[in-house]
């Protein structure tokens, strides 16, 4: 559970770093890049421990990546709807279903 919680925090910061600047189209590109790097540094402070802890507790690298991708889609969907005011539709649901399927394949037979 620690791995998942750290990955959620990591993805929130990464989503803000990558897409938060879209709310400020008037900002200079250099300022946006430096600001995003600062936010991404915080993201790394969550992502690296999450992956190390998860790997030490038996998750494979592939499983960690699939967990991260599922979390990324959920976090981004919320961000797109709340911050960017973009409506969610069937495409988002389909993408999420595909990732859940990928997660199922990665964890099938794990035991």
Short mmCIF file of C-alpha atoms in Angstrom, two decimals, residues 35-104:
data_model
loop_
_atom_site.label_atom_id
_atom_site.label_comp_id
_atom_site.label_asym_id
_atom_site.label_seq_id
_atom_site.Cartn_x
_atom_site.Cartn_y
_atom_site.Cartn_z
CA UNK A 35 8.97 25.76 -12.67
CA UNK A 36 8.08 22.34 -14.06
CA UNK A 37 11.55 21.01 -13.23
CA UNK A 38 11.12 22.16 -9.66
CA UNK A 39 7.79 20.39 -9.39
CA UNK A 40 9.23 17.28 -11.07
CA UNK A 41 11.99 17.16 -8.45
CA UNK A 42 9.31 16.73 -5.80
CA UNK A 43 7.73 14.03 -7.98
CA UNK A 44 11.00 12.11 -8.04
CA UNK A 45 11.17 12.28 -4.24
CA UNK A 46 7.98 10.18 -4.22
CA UNK A 47 8.54 7.99 -7.31
CA UNK A 48 12.01 6.68 -6.50
CA UNK A 49 11.14 5.46 -2.98
CA UNK A 50 7.84 4.03 -4.28
CA UNK A 51 9.62 1.90 -6.85
CA UNK A 52 12.41 0.84 -4.49
CA UNK A 53 9.93 -0.15 -1.77
CA UNK A 54 7.67 -1.94 -4.23
CA UNK A 55 10.55 -3.83 -5.82
CA UNK A 56 11.92 -4.82 -2.40
CA UNK A 57 8.48 -6.18 -1.47
CA UNK A 58 8.17 -8.43 -4.49
CA UNK A 59 6.73 -6.34 -7.33
CA UNK A 60 8.54 -6.74 -10.65
CA UNK A 61 9.64 -3.73 -12.65
CA UNK A 62 6.86 -4.42 -15.15
CA UNK A 63 4.25 -4.62 -12.43
CA UNK A 64 5.42 -1.33 -10.94
CA UNK A 65 5.21 0.31 -14.35
CA UNK A 66 1.67 -0.93 -14.97
CA UNK A 67 0.56 0.23 -11.51
CA UNK A 68 2.08 3.63 -12.26
CA UNK A 69 0.30 3.86 -15.63
CA UNK A 70 -3.11 3.04 -14.13
CA UNK A 71 -2.55 5.67 -11.45
CA UNK A 72 -1.38 8.16 -14.08
CA UNK A 73 -4.57 7.79 -16.09
CA UNK A 74 -6.80 8.18 -13.04
CA UNK A 75 -4.87 11.22 -11.79
CA UNK A 76 -4.81 12.81 -15.23
CA UNK A 77 -8.52 12.24 -15.77
CA UNK A 78 -9.27 14.06 -12.53
CA UNK A 79 -6.82 16.85 -13.40
CA UNK A 80 -8.25 17.25 -16.91
CA UNK A 81 -11.79 17.48 -15.58
CA UNK A 82 -11.13 19.72 -12.57
CA UNK A 83 -8.19 21.93 -13.61
CA UNK A 84 -8.36 22.01 -17.40
CA UNK A 85 -12.18 21.81 -17.48
CA UNK A 86 -12.07 19.11 -20.16
CA UNK A 87 -15.02 16.71 -20.25
CA UNK A 88 -14.33 13.02 -19.75
CA UNK A 89 -15.85 10.65 -22.25
CA UNK A 90 -15.91 7.12 -23.53
CA UNK A 91 -12.33 7.40 -24.83
CA UNK A 92 -11.12 7.89 -21.29
CA UNK A 93 -13.16 4.95 -20.06
CA UNK A 94 -11.81 2.77 -22.89
CA UNK A 95 -8.22 3.76 -22.14
CA UNK A 96 -8.75 3.00 -18.47
CA UNK A 97 -10.25 -0.40 -19.31
CA UNK A 98 -7.23 -1.24 -21.47
CA UNK A 99 -4.85 -0.33 -18.65
CA UNK A 100 -6.82 -2.37 -16.15
CA UNK A 101 -6.55 -5.26 -18.60
CA UNK A 102 -2.79 -4.71 -18.81
CA UNK A 103 -2.61 -4.74 -15.02
CA UNK A 104 -4.55 -7.99 -14.94
#
